Amino acid sequence: MKVLVSGGAGFIASNVNAEAIKRGHHVVAFDNLWRSDVSANVKYFQEKYPESYTFHWGDVRNPEDLELIPPVDAIIHFAENPGAITSVYHPVYDFRSNAMGTFNVLEFARKRNLPVIYASTTKTMSDIVNT
């Protein structure tokens, strides 16, 4: 199975990439590398798993970037701004990445009839919601 992992260079996504490859799947990682430290994850997978890992630079905020992805069988969606502090200083980026980015990934999946696994951040939880 060929699996698209959006936000595929991040910490949690990299662990999912490793497990998917271990189970015999091909990973297509899609990331805008906004957090520069994640580039090392891409290099690691390209070197260690050249036959089972493909990286595509792109941004979930841009539907046209998603259109450049080769055919896949499923999507695991991690692409988002994970930092609460960043969301305070860059709220428009945060909204576009998290809300519009997720919408774009879901539209991409809907048009291709692909299953999606969505992973959310802890930013969606608070005591206010749970009272």
PDB file of N, CA, C and O in Angstrom, residues 2 5 10 14 20 32 35 39 45 49 59 62 66 71 73 76 79 88 91 98 100 120 123 127 131:
ATOM      1  N   LYS A   2       0.474   2.250  -0.739  1.00  0.00           N
ATOM      2  CA  LYS A   2       1.197   3.523  -0.766  1.00  0.00           C
ATOM      3  C   LYS A   2       0.414   4.497   0.113  1.00  0.00           C
ATOM      4  O   LYS A   2      -0.756   4.772  -0.135  1.00  0.00           O
ATOM      5  N   VAL A   5       1.633  10.612   3.959  1.00  0.00           N
ATOM      6  CA  VAL A   5       1.708  11.121   5.327  1.00  0.00           C
ATOM      7  C   VAL A   5       1.927  12.623   5.227  1.00  0.00           C
ATOM      8  O   VAL A   5       3.028  13.087   4.917  1.00  0.00           O
ATOM      9  N   GLY A  10       7.638  15.544  10.361  1.00  0.00           N
ATOM     10  CA  GLY A  10       7.580  15.845  11.791  1.00  0.00           C
ATOM     11  C   GLY A  10       7.911  14.652  12.673  1.00  0.00           C
ATOM     12  O   GLY A  10       8.081  13.523  12.192  1.00  0.00           O
ATOM     13  N   SER A  14       7.221  10.897  11.595  1.00  0.00           N
ATOM     14  CA  SER A  14       8.407  10.097  11.299  1.00  0.00           C
ATOM     15  C   SER A  14       8.343   8.730  11.974  1.00  0.00           C
ATOM     16  O   SER A  14       8.773   7.723  11.399  1.00  0.00           O
ATOM     17  N   ALA A  20       5.112   2.184   9.240  1.00  0.00           N
ATOM     18  CA  ALA A  20       4.480   1.822   7.967  1.00  0.00           C
ATOM     19  C   ALA A  20       5.476   1.095   7.060  1.00  0.00           C
ATOM     20  O   ALA A  20       5.138   0.078   6.440  1.00  0.00           O
ATOM     21  N   ASN A  32       5.999  20.951   4.268  1.00  0.00           N
ATOM     22  CA  ASN A  32       6.548  22.222   3.792  1.00  0.00           C
ATOM     23  C   ASN A  32       7.859  22.585   4.503  1.00  0.00           C
ATOM     24  O   ASN A  32       8.451  23.611   4.211  1.00  0.00           O
ATOM     25  N   ARG A  35       9.326  23.949   9.894  1.00  0.00           N
ATOM     26  CA  ARG A  35      10.217  23.779  11.040  1.00  0.00           C
ATOM     27  C   ARG A  35      11.506  23.156  10.501  1.00  0.00           C
ATOM     28  O   ARG A  35      11.548  21.989  10.169  1.00  0.00           O
ATOM     29  N   SER A  39      14.109  18.651   8.624  1.00  0.00           N
ATOM     30  CA  SER A  39      14.805  18.248   7.389  1.00  0.00           C
ATOM     31  C   SER A  39      15.695  17.029   7.626  1.00  0.00           C
ATOM     32  O   SER A  39      15.882  16.206   6.718  1.00  0.00           O
ATOM     33  N   PHE A  45      15.267   9.174   6.237  1.00  0.00           N
ATOM     34  CA  PHE A  45      14.422   8.208   5.527  1.00  0.00           C
ATOM     35  C   PHE A  45      14.867   8.029   4.080  1.00  0.00           C
ATOM     36  O   PHE A  45      14.817   6.917   3.554  1.00  0.00           O
ATOM     37  N   TYR A  49      15.766   4.240   3.640  1.00  0.00           N
ATOM     38  CA  TYR A  49      14.698   3.517   2.951  1.00  0.00           C
ATOM     39  C   TYR A  49      14.439   4.076   1.546  1.00  0.00           C
ATOM     40  O   TYR A  49      13.314   4.477   1.231  1.00  0.00           O
ATOM     41  N   ASP A  59       2.718  22.266   0.611  1.00  0.00           N
ATOM     42  CA  ASP A  59       2.051  22.908   1.735  1.00  0.00           C
ATOM     43  C   ASP A  59       0.563  22.615   1.655  1.00  0.00           C
ATOM     44  O   ASP A  59      -0.071  22.872   0.625  1.00  0.00           O
ATOM     45  N   ASN A  62      -2.030  24.961   0.223  1.00  0.00           N
ATOM     46  CA  ASN A  62      -2.135  25.141  -1.224  1.00  0.00           C
ATOM     47  C   ASN A  62      -2.663  23.863  -1.867  1.00  0.00           C
ATOM     48  O   ASN A  62      -1.904  22.901  -2.049  1.00  0.00           O
ATOM     49  N   LEU A  66      -1.028  19.676  -3.361  1.00  0.00           N
ATOM     50  CA  LEU A  66      -1.533  18.312  -3.166  1.00  0.00           C
ATOM     51  C   LEU A  66      -1.751  17.615  -4.504  1.00  0.00           C
ATOM     52  O   LEU A  66      -1.559  16.398  -4.617  1.00  0.00           O
ATOM     53  N   PRO A  71      -0.362   8.992  -7.200  1.00  0.00           N
ATOM     54  CA  PRO A  71      -1.473   8.215  -6.647  1.00  0.00           C
ATOM     55  C   PRO A  71      -1.077   7.486  -5.358  1.00  0.00           C
ATOM     56  O   PRO A  71       0.017   6.919  -5.268  1.00  0.00           O
ATOM     57  N   ASP A  73      -2.931   5.224  -1.750  1.00  0.00           N
ATOM     58  CA  ASP A  73      -4.058   4.389  -1.341  1.00  0.00           C
ATOM     59  C   ASP A  73      -4.745   4.878  -0.076  1.00  0.00           C
ATOM     60  O   ASP A  73      -5.881   4.492   0.206  1.00  0.00           O
ATOM     61  N   ILE A  76      -2.575   9.601   6.009  1.00  0.00           N
ATOM     62  CA  ILE A  76      -2.486   9.843   7.453  1.00  0.00           C
ATOM     63  C   ILE A  76      -2.102  11.311   7.577  1.00  0.00           C
ATOM     64  O   ILE A  76      -1.048  11.730   7.104  1.00  0.00           O
ATOM     65  N   ALA A  79      -0.194  17.154   9.139  1.00  0.00           N
ATOM     66  CA  ALA A  79       0.266  18.501   8.790  1.00  0.00           C
ATOM     67  C   ALA A  79      -0.526  19.552   9.556  1.00  0.00           C
ATOM     68  O   ALA A  79      -1.737  19.647   9.421  1.00  0.00           O
ATOM     69  N   VAL A  88      -0.304  32.058  18.738  1.00  0.00           N
ATOM     70  CA  VAL A  88      -0.564  33.379  19.287  1.00  0.00           C
ATOM     71  C   VAL A  88       0.126  34.456  18.450  1.00  0.00           C
ATOM     72  O   VAL A  88      -0.455  35.501  18.152  1.00  0.00           O
ATOM     73  N   PRO A  91      -1.412  33.888  14.140  1.00  0.00           N
ATOM     74  CA  PRO A  91      -2.734  33.256  14.119  1.00  0.00           C
ATOM     75  C   PRO A  91      -3.253  32.941  12.713  1.00  0.00           C
ATOM     76  O   PRO A  91      -3.936  31.940  12.523  1.00  0.00           O
ATOM     77  N   ASN A  98      -3.861  24.701  10.009  1.00  0.00           N
ATOM     78  CA  ASN A  98      -4.637  23.708  10.738  1.00  0.00           C
ATOM     79  C   ASN A  98      -6.039  23.514  10.167  1.00  0.00           C
ATOM     80  O   ASN A  98      -6.428  22.385   9.859  1.00  0.00           O
ATOM     81  N   MET A 100      -7.706  25.235   7.305  1.00  0.00           N
ATOM     82  CA  MET A 100      -7.775  25.159   5.845  1.00  0.00           C
ATOM     83  C   MET A 100      -6.913  24.020   5.305  1.00  0.00           C
ATOM     84  O   MET A 100      -7.292  23.360   4.338  1.00  0.00           O
ATOM     85  N   SER A 120      -4.880  14.819  15.665  1.00  0.00           N
ATOM     86  CA  SER A 120      -5.038  16.187  16.131  1.00  0.00           C
ATOM     87  C   SER A 120      -4.000  16.499  17.197  1.00  0.00           C
ATOM     88  O   SER A 120      -3.371  15.605  17.752  1.00  0.00           O
ATOM     89  N   LYS A 123      -3.909  21.040  21.254  1.00  0.00           N
ATOM     90  CA  LYS A 123      -4.491  22.383  21.260  1.00  0.00           C
ATOM     91  C   LYS A 123      -6.015  22.330  21.190  1.00  0.00           C
ATOM     92  O   LYS A 123      -6.682  23.302  21.478  1.00  0.00           O
ATOM     93  N   ASP A 127      -9.888  22.654  29.574  1.00  0.00           N
ATOM     94  CA  ASP A 127     -10.872  22.473  30.623  1.00  0.00           C
ATOM     95  C   ASP A 127     -12.198  23.143  30.280  1.00  0.00           C
ATOM     96  O   ASP A 127     -13.241  22.741  30.737  1.00  0.00           O
ATOM     97  N   THR A 131     -16.064  21.162  30.659  1.00  0.00           N
ATOM     98  CA  THR A 131     -16.860  21.514  31.837  1.00  0.00           C
ATOM     99  C   THR A 131     -18.330  21.454  31.551  1.00  0.00           C
ATOM    100  O   THR A 131     -18.800  21.415  30.471  1.00  0.00           O
TER     101      THR A 131
END
